[in-house]
Amino acid sequence: MRLHIRFPKILMAALLSLIAACACSNNADRAADIYLAHLDSLVDNNRNCNSILDTLNPDPYSVLKTKEQAAYYNLIYSAALLKSNRKADSYAAILSSYQFYKEKQNHKPDSSCISNYAKSCAILAVTKYHKNNKDSLVYPLLKEAQAIFERLGEHNHYLAQVYMNLGYFTNFAGNRTSIKYYNKALEELLLLKDTAYATNLKIKIATSNTISDHNIDIADSLIRTIKENHLKTSALRYNYYNLRATHSALKKDYENAVRFAELRDTVVLEKEA
């Protein structure tokens, strides 16, 4: 399971002070790079970024001197907004970042820049779908991000999200390749040792297959891999017991259907941190 790093506001303030102190020296860019690297790590390792957003400098451009730093900041900032379920707010930031990295592709960019371009494609795909609700604008971005990450041999949560969204869109279109994408997303999450996210995905896929009643065997196999000690949150427990109740009822195992329904009803849903 990935660590959830807590970054005290005082440390964030210290980093910003370091950047400001170095603003007139040759170390200014290096200080900004240190700040951005810490910020990127924070966002990547936290499921909910509301508290992180509260610590961000309201005027980062006063200390970020280059276009590349600004693009990197916008990429991180949009990812934090996305994780905090603020998709509408992330659109402007990620569009700016995407445009910068796309232009850089014509100037022999390094692998880090190419990777950031793929990340911007992944985030822009999600925000574009939220903004326009049009698959035609989303699918090419997801496929481009997938191709880049696979070519670079990178393993990260962005790629897992790309696979999940490709699975969603192909499943919605009735395309059987959705199973392939979902399995790739699971493989990526397990490789990243993100048990909670992997368990959540298993429950979603099994629930979808159970409700559709088209792939009950897939639901069966996924349910067997879900361990109750992996249900760390009330939402995961509720969704798991609800899945098992529905699945049992469809298989006419009414005793277990009632048992799991009762377990589901005992779960107190709380707002997850």
mmCIF file of C-alpha atoms in Angstrom:
data_model
loop_
_atom_site.group_PDB
_atom_site.id
_atom_site.type_symbol
_atom_site.label_atom_id
_atom_site.label_comp_id
_atom_site.label_asym_id
_atom_site.label_seq_id
_atom_site.Cartn_x
_atom_site.Cartn_y
_atom_site.Cartn_z
ATOM 1 C CA MET A 1 0.000 0.000 0.000
ATOM 2 C CA ARG A 2 1.321 3.426 -0.862
ATOM 3 C CA LEU A 3 2.305 5.764 1.934
ATOM 4 C CA HIS A 4 0.200 8.839 2.583
ATOM 5 C CA ILE A 5 2.716 11.566 3.251
ATOM 6 C CA ARG A 6 1.732 14.448 5.484
ATOM 7 C CA PHE A 7 3.570 17.624 4.515
ATOM 8 C CA PRO A 8 3.393 20.199 7.371
ATOM 9 C CA LYS A 9 2.549 23.715 6.293
ATOM 10 C CA ILE A 10 5.680 24.991 8.008
ATOM 11 C CA LEU A 11 7.851 22.840 5.715
ATOM 12 C CA MET A 12 6.003 24.046 2.637
ATOM 13 C CA ALA A 13 6.453 27.626 3.849
ATOM 14 C CA ALA A 14 10.159 26.959 4.368
ATOM 15 C CA LEU A 15 10.510 25.745 0.794
ATOM 16 C CA LEU A 16 8.758 28.820 -0.518
ATOM 17 C CA SER A 17 11.015 31.011 1.627
ATOM 18 C CA LEU A 18 14.036 29.210 0.192
ATOM 19 C CA ILE A 19 12.874 29.951 -3.324
ATOM 20 C CA ALA A 20 12.227 33.598 -2.491
ATOM 21 C CA ALA A 21 15.620 33.941 -0.796
ATOM 22 C CA CYS A 22 17.330 32.526 -3.870
ATOM 23 C CA ALA A 23 15.347 34.600 -6.319
ATOM 24 C CA CYS A 24 18.266 36.873 -7.117
ATOM 25 C CA SER A 25 20.928 34.175 -7.192
ATOM 26 C CA ASN A 26 22.024 31.493 -9.617
ATOM 27 C CA ASN A 27 20.342 28.931 -7.343
ATOM 28 C CA ALA A 28 16.818 30.236 -7.921
ATOM 29 C CA ASP A 29 15.935 27.600 -10.529
ATOM 30 C CA ARG A 30 17.346 24.812 -8.377
ATOM 31 C CA ALA A 31 15.318 25.951 -5.369
ATOM 32 C CA ALA A 32 12.155 26.048 -7.473
ATOM 33 C CA ASP A 33 12.914 22.558 -8.790
ATOM 34 C CA ILE A 34 13.243 21.276 -5.200
ATOM 35 C CA TYR A 35 9.883 22.794 -4.310
ATOM 36 C CA LEU A 36 8.187 21.284 -7.369
ATOM 37 C CA ALA A 37 9.704 17.837 -6.768
ATOM 38 C CA HIS A 38 8.404 17.820 -3.179
ATOM 39 C CA LEU A 39 5.005 19.022 -4.325
ATOM 40 C CA ASP A 40 4.819 16.348 -7.032
ATOM 41 C CA SER A 41 5.656 13.647 -4.475
ATOM 42 C CA LEU A 42 2.993 14.975 -2.124
ATOM 43 C CA VAL A 43 0.226 14.910 -4.709
ATOM 44 C CA ASP A 44 1.267 11.518 -6.076
ATOM 45 C CA ASN A 45 1.217 9.886 -2.629
ATOM 46 C CA ASN A 46 -2.048 11.290 -1.304
ATOM 47 C CA ARG A 47 -5.486 10.096 -2.257
ATOM 48 C CA ASN A 48 -7.226 13.353 -1.288
ATOM 49 C CA CYS A 49 -5.359 16.613 -1.857
ATOM 50 C CA ASN A 50 -7.646 19.198 -0.245
ATOM 51 C CA SER A 51 -5.195 19.866 2.583
ATOM 52 C CA ILE A 52 -2.315 20.138 0.103
ATOM 53 C CA LEU A 53 -4.209 22.676 -2.004
ATOM 54 C CA ASP A 54 -4.552 24.842 1.125
ATOM 55 C CA THR A 55 -0.742 25.054 1.419
ATOM 56 C CA LEU A 56 -0.020 26.118 -2.141
ATOM 57 C CA ASN A 57 1.358 29.538 -2.908
ATOM 58 C CA PRO A 58 -1.531 31.615 -4.296
ATOM 59 C CA ASP A 59 0.936 33.321 -6.665
ATOM 60 C CA PRO A 60 3.462 30.652 -7.723
ATOM 61 C CA TYR A 61 4.546 32.663 -10.742
ATOM 62 C CA SER A 62 6.248 35.164 -8.457
ATOM 63 C CA VAL A 63 8.879 32.484 -7.746
ATOM 64 C CA LEU A 64 8.663 30.178 -10.787
ATOM 65 C CA LYS A 65 10.817 31.896 -13.346
ATOM 66 C CA THR A 66 10.694 29.606 -16.387
ATOM 67 C CA LYS A 67 7.879 28.395 -18.624
ATOM 68 C CA GLU A 68 8.899 24.802 -17.941
ATOM 69 C CA GLN A 69 8.549 25.295 -14.173
ATOM 70 C CA ALA A 70 5.146 26.915 -14.675
ATOM 71 C CA ALA A 71 4.016 24.004 -16.884
ATOM 72 C CA TYR A 72 5.211 21.488 -14.291
ATOM 73 C CA TYR A 73 3.429 23.396 -11.519
ATOM 74 C CA ASN A 74 0.191 23.469 -13.530
ATOM 75 C CA LEU A 75 0.479 19.711 -14.105
ATOM 76 C CA ILE A 76 0.878 19.035 -10.370
ATOM 77 C CA TYR A 77 -1.812 21.561 -9.429
ATOM 78 C CA SER A 78 -4.347 20.096 -11.865
ATOM 79 C CA ALA A 79 -3.621 16.579 -10.545
ATOM 80 C CA ALA A 80 -4.263 17.808 -6.982
ATOM 81 C CA LEU A 81 -7.540 19.418 -8.057
ATOM 82 C CA LEU A 82 -8.574 16.216 -9.833
ATOM 83 C CA LYS A 83 -7.850 14.092 -6.741
ATOM 84 C CA SER A 84 -9.914 16.553 -4.691
ATOM 85 C CA ASN A 85 -12.870 16.040 -7.065
ATOM 86 C CA ARG A 86 -12.576 19.550 -8.512
ATOM 87 C CA LYS A 87 -12.481 18.597 -12.191
ATOM 88 C CA ALA A 88 -13.961 21.872 -13.430
ATOM 89 C CA ASP A 89 -11.238 23.908 -11.711
ATOM 90 C CA SER A 90 -8.432 21.759 -13.130
ATOM 91 C CA TYR A 91 -9.268 22.325 -16.798
ATOM 92 C CA ALA A 92 -7.522 25.684 -17.307
ATOM 93 C CA ALA A 93 -4.374 24.576 -15.478
ATOM 94 C CA ILE A 94 -3.968 21.287 -17.333
ATOM 95 C CA LEU A 95 -4.780 22.821 -20.721
ATOM 96 C CA SER A 96 -1.920 25.295 -20.235
ATOM 97 C CA SER A 97 0.426 22.478 -19.186
ATOM 98 C CA TYR A 98 -0.646 20.226 -22.064
ATOM 99 C CA GLN A 99 -0.086 22.950 -24.657
ATOM 100 C CA PHE A 100 3.430 23.626 -23.339
ATOM 101 C CA TYR A 101 4.494 19.964 -23.324
ATOM 102 C CA LYS A 102 2.899 19.275 -26.706
ATOM 103 C CA GLU A 103 4.924 22.101 -28.232
ATOM 104 C CA LYS A 104 8.080 20.762 -26.558
ATOM 105 C CA GLN A 105 7.647 17.454 -28.399
ATOM 106 C CA ASN A 106 8.923 19.196 -31.545
ATOM 107 C CA HIS A 107 12.239 20.147 -29.914
ATOM 108 C CA LYS A 108 13.879 16.844 -28.914
ATOM 109 C CA PRO A 109 12.510 16.752 -25.346
ATOM 110 C CA ASP A 110 14.072 14.591 -22.627
ATOM 111 C CA SER A 111 12.262 11.581 -21.152
ATOM 112 C CA SER A 112 11.008 13.622 -18.181
ATOM 113 C CA CYS A 113 9.331 16.122 -20.491
ATOM 114 C CA ILE A 114 7.813 13.318 -22.586
ATOM 115 C CA SER A 115 6.500 11.638 -19.428
ATOM 116 C CA ASN A 116 4.959 14.917 -18.249
ATOM 117 C CA TYR A 117 3.314 15.284 -21.646
ATOM 118 C CA ALA A 118 1.729 11.825 -21.217
ATOM 119 C CA LYS A 119 0.553 12.798 -17.722
ATOM 120 C CA SER A 120 -0.986 15.992 -19.098
ATOM 121 C CA CYS A 121 -2.784 13.924 -21.775
ATOM 122 C CA ALA A 122 -4.226 11.657 -19.075
ATOM 123 C CA ILE A 123 -5.465 14.530 -16.908
ATOM 124 C CA LEU A 124 -6.780 16.519 -19.870
ATOM 125 C CA ALA A 125 -8.760 13.466 -21.025
ATOM 126 C CA VAL A 126 -10.599 13.304 -17.705
ATOM 127 C CA THR A 127 -11.249 17.055 -17.542
ATOM 128 C CA LYS A 128 -12.354 17.196 -21.182
ATOM 129 C CA TYR A 129 -14.891 14.425 -20.589
ATOM 130 C CA HIS A 130 -16.168 16.245 -17.501
ATOM 131 C CA LYS A 131 -16.403 19.516 -19.438
ATOM 132 C CA ASN A 132 -17.839 18.278 -22.752
ATOM 133 C CA ASN A 133 -19.071 14.738 -22.049
ATOM 134 C CA LYS A 134 -17.797 13.681 -25.496
ATOM 135 C CA ASP A 135 -15.838 10.453 -25.853
ATOM 136 C CA SER A 136 -14.429 11.571 -29.214
ATOM 137 C CA LEU A 137 -12.353 14.231 -27.448
ATOM 138 C CA VAL A 138 -11.109 11.827 -24.796
ATOM 139 C CA TYR A 139 -10.161 8.518 -26.416
ATOM 140 C CA PRO A 140 -7.250 9.846 -28.565
ATOM 141 C CA LEU A 141 -5.689 11.511 -25.509
ATOM 142 C CA LEU A 142 -5.929 8.300 -23.481
ATOM 143 C CA LYS A 143 -4.389 6.222 -26.279
ATOM 144 C CA GLU A 144 -1.550 8.723 -26.698
ATOM 145 C CA ALA A 145 -0.791 8.637 -22.979
ATOM 146 C CA GLN A 146 -0.918 4.827 -22.981
ATOM 147 C CA ALA A 147 1.508 4.585 -25.915
ATOM 148 C CA ILE A 148 4.013 6.964 -24.314
ATOM 149 C CA PHE A 149 4.007 5.345 -20.860
ATOM 150 C CA GLU A 150 4.388 1.878 -22.375
ATOM 151 C CA ARG A 151 7.185 3.034 -24.662
ATOM 152 C CA LEU A 152 9.033 4.637 -21.727
ATOM 153 C CA GLY A 153 8.413 1.564 -19.566
ATOM 154 C CA GLU A 154 6.955 3.740 -16.799
ATOM 155 C CA HIS A 155 4.675 2.398 -14.087
ATOM 156 C CA ASN A 156 2.568 4.969 -12.246
ATOM 157 C CA HIS A 157 -0.944 5.863 -11.173
ATOM 158 C CA TYR A 158 -1.453 7.927 -14.317
ATOM 159 C CA LEU A 159 -1.080 4.798 -16.454
ATOM 160 C CA ALA A 160 -3.425 2.860 -14.163
ATOM 161 C CA GLN A 161 -5.986 5.654 -14.563
ATOM 162 C CA VAL A 162 -5.538 5.600 -18.338
ATOM 163 C CA TYR A 163 -6.232 1.854 -18.434
ATOM 164 C CA MET A 164 -9.283 2.284 -16.197
ATOM 165 C CA ASN A 165 -10.729 5.035 -18.367
ATOM 166 C CA LEU A 166 -10.052 3.057 -21.546
ATOM 167 C CA GLY A 167 -11.844 0.137 -19.920
ATOM 168 C CA TYR A 168 -14.763 2.374 -19.039
ATOM 169 C CA PHE A 169 -15.118 3.857 -22.521
ATOM 170 C CA THR A 170 -14.753 0.543 -24.378
ATOM 171 C CA ASN A 171 -17.189 -1.134 -21.983
ATOM 172 C CA PHE A 172 -19.682 1.703 -22.466
ATOM 173 C CA ALA A 173 -19.391 1.199 -26.226
ATOM 174 C CA GLY A 174 -20.008 -2.538 -25.859
ATOM 175 C CA ASN A 175 -16.415 -3.403 -26.790
ATOM 176 C CA ARG A 176 -15.107 -6.612 -25.202
ATOM 177 C CA THR A 177 -11.560 -5.201 -25.009
ATOM 178 C CA SER A 178 -12.694 -3.408 -21.839
ATOM 179 C CA ILE A 179 -11.799 -6.573 -19.882
ATOM 180 C CA LYS A 180 -8.217 -6.337 -21.189
ATOM 181 C CA TYR A 181 -7.909 -2.720 -20.057
ATOM 182 C CA TYR A 182 -9.393 -3.404 -16.630
ATOM 183 C CA ASN A 183 -6.950 -6.265 -16.130
ATOM 184 C CA LYS A 184 -4.049 -4.016 -17.145
ATOM 185 C CA ALA A 185 -5.200 -1.406 -14.629
ATOM 186 C CA LEU A 186 -5.302 -4.057 -11.905
ATOM 187 C CA GLU A 187 -1.831 -5.277 -12.844
ATOM 188 C CA GLU A 188 -0.496 -1.728 -12.658
ATOM 189 C CA LEU A 189 -2.050 -1.061 -9.244
ATOM 190 C CA LEU A 190 -0.773 -4.343 -7.836
ATOM 191 C CA LEU A 191 2.686 -3.554 -9.216
ATOM 192 C CA LEU A 192 2.497 -0.209 -7.403
ATOM 193 C CA LYS A 193 1.406 -2.101 -4.254
ATOM 194 C CA ASP A 194 -1.731 0.038 -4.050
ATOM 195 C CA THR A 195 -3.967 -2.584 -2.461
ATOM 196 C CA ALA A 196 -6.756 -0.167 -1.555
ATOM 197 C CA TYR A 197 -7.119 1.225 -5.071
ATOM 198 C CA ALA A 198 -6.843 -2.267 -6.597
ATOM 199 C CA THR A 199 -9.542 -3.588 -4.248
ATOM 200 C CA ASN A 200 -11.792 -0.667 -5.122
ATOM 201 C CA LEU A 201 -11.345 -1.407 -8.834
ATOM 202 C CA LYS A 202 -12.057 -5.115 -8.338
ATOM 203 C CA ILE A 203 -15.321 -4.260 -6.573
ATOM 204 C CA LYS A 204 -16.349 -1.855 -9.340
ATOM 205 C CA ILE A 205 -15.605 -4.336 -12.128
ATOM 206 C CA ALA A 206 -17.295 -7.221 -10.310
ATOM 207 C CA THR A 207 -20.338 -5.066 -9.575
ATOM 208 C CA SER A 208 -20.588 -3.998 -13.227
ATOM 209 C CA ASN A 209 -20.393 -7.600 -14.420
ATOM 210 C CA THR A 210 -22.859 -8.762 -11.781
ATOM 211 C CA ILE A 211 -25.454 -6.123 -12.588
ATOM 212 C CA SER A 212 -25.149 -6.608 -16.358
ATOM 213 C CA ASP A 213 -25.396 -10.398 -15.821
ATOM 214 C CA HIS A 214 -23.272 -10.814 -18.968
ATOM 215 C CA ASN A 215 -20.023 -11.862 -17.308
ATOM 216 C CA ILE A 216 -21.010 -13.487 -14.027
ATOM 217 C CA ASP A 217 -17.943 -15.766 -14.223
ATOM 218 C CA ILE A 218 -15.654 -12.720 -14.255
ATOM 219 C CA ALA A 219 -17.457 -11.382 -11.201
ATOM 220 C CA ASP A 220 -17.011 -14.768 -9.493
ATOM 221 C CA SER A 221 -13.250 -14.822 -10.114
ATOM 222 C CA LEU A 222 -12.764 -11.228 -8.952
ATOM 223 C CA ILE A 223 -14.784 -11.746 -5.773
ATOM 224 C CA ARG A 224 -12.551 -14.677 -4.840
ATOM 225 C CA THR A 225 -9.495 -12.401 -4.934
ATOM 226 C CA ILE A 226 -10.968 -9.723 -2.631
ATOM 227 C CA LYS A 227 -9.847 -10.121 0.971
ATOM 228 C CA GLU A 228 -11.908 -8.544 3.732
ATOM 229 C CA ASN A 229 -8.783 -7.272 5.492
ATOM 230 C CA HIS A 230 -8.184 -5.092 2.422
ATOM 231 C CA LEU A 231 -11.471 -3.254 3.029
ATOM 232 C CA LYS A 232 -9.849 -0.432 4.966
ATOM 233 C CA THR A 233 -12.561 2.201 4.538
ATOM 234 C CA SER A 234 -16.280 2.275 5.256
ATOM 235 C CA ALA A 235 -17.016 2.977 1.569
ATOM 236 C CA LEU A 236 -15.058 -0.108 0.471
ATOM 237 C CA ARG A 237 -16.831 -2.295 3.041
ATOM 238 C CA TYR A 238 -20.250 -0.961 2.057
ATOM 239 C CA ASN A 239 -19.618 -1.494 -1.687
ATOM 240 C CA TYR A 240 -18.167 -4.973 -1.083
ATOM 241 C CA TYR A 241 -21.104 -6.180 1.026
ATOM 242 C CA ASN A 242 -23.543 -4.639 -1.456
ATOM 243 C CA LEU A 243 -21.777 -6.495 -4.286
ATOM 244 C CA ARG A 244 -21.901 -9.790 -2.409
ATOM 245 C CA ALA A 245 -25.592 -9.340 -1.560
ATOM 246 C CA THR A 246 -26.527 -8.618 -5.182
ATOM 247 C CA HIS A 247 -24.270 -11.352 -6.540
ATOM 248 C CA SER A 248 -25.688 -13.953 -4.133
ATOM 249 C CA ALA A 249 -29.257 -12.965 -4.948
ATOM 250 C CA LEU A 250 -28.671 -13.356 -8.690
ATOM 251 C CA LYS A 251 -27.176 -16.801 -8.072
ATOM 252 C CA LYS A 252 -30.246 -17.631 -5.955
ATOM 253 C CA ASP A 253 -28.125 -18.037 -2.836
ATOM 254 C CA TYR A 254 -30.681 -16.202 -0.732
ATOM 255 C CA GLU A 255 -29.159 -17.083 2.644
ATOM 256 C CA ASN A 256 -25.904 -15.313 1.788
ATOM 257 C CA ALA A 257 -27.809 -12.525 0.033
ATOM 258 C CA VAL A 258 -29.585 -11.724 3.302
ATOM 259 C CA ARG A 259 -26.392 -12.095 5.350
ATOM 260 C CA PHE A 260 -24.412 -9.684 3.205
ATOM 261 C CA ALA A 261 -27.287 -7.231 3.003
ATOM 262 C CA GLU A 262 -27.393 -7.149 6.810
ATOM 263 C CA LEU A 263 -23.628 -6.584 6.946
ATOM 264 C CA ARG A 264 -23.975 -3.789 4.401
ATOM 265 C CA ASP A 265 -26.640 -2.071 6.490
ATOM 266 C CA THR A 266 -24.379 -2.054 9.569
ATOM 267 C CA VAL A 267 -21.708 0.002 7.801
ATOM 268 C CA VAL A 268 -21.714 3.643 8.795
ATOM 269 C CA LEU A 269 -20.614 5.641 5.788
ATOM 270 C CA GLU A 270 -18.289 8.462 6.704
ATOM 271 C CA LYS A 271 -16.523 11.028 4.615
ATOM 272 C CA GLU A 272 -13.171 9.445 3.842
ATOM 273 C CA ALA A 273 -10.055 11.504 4.440
#
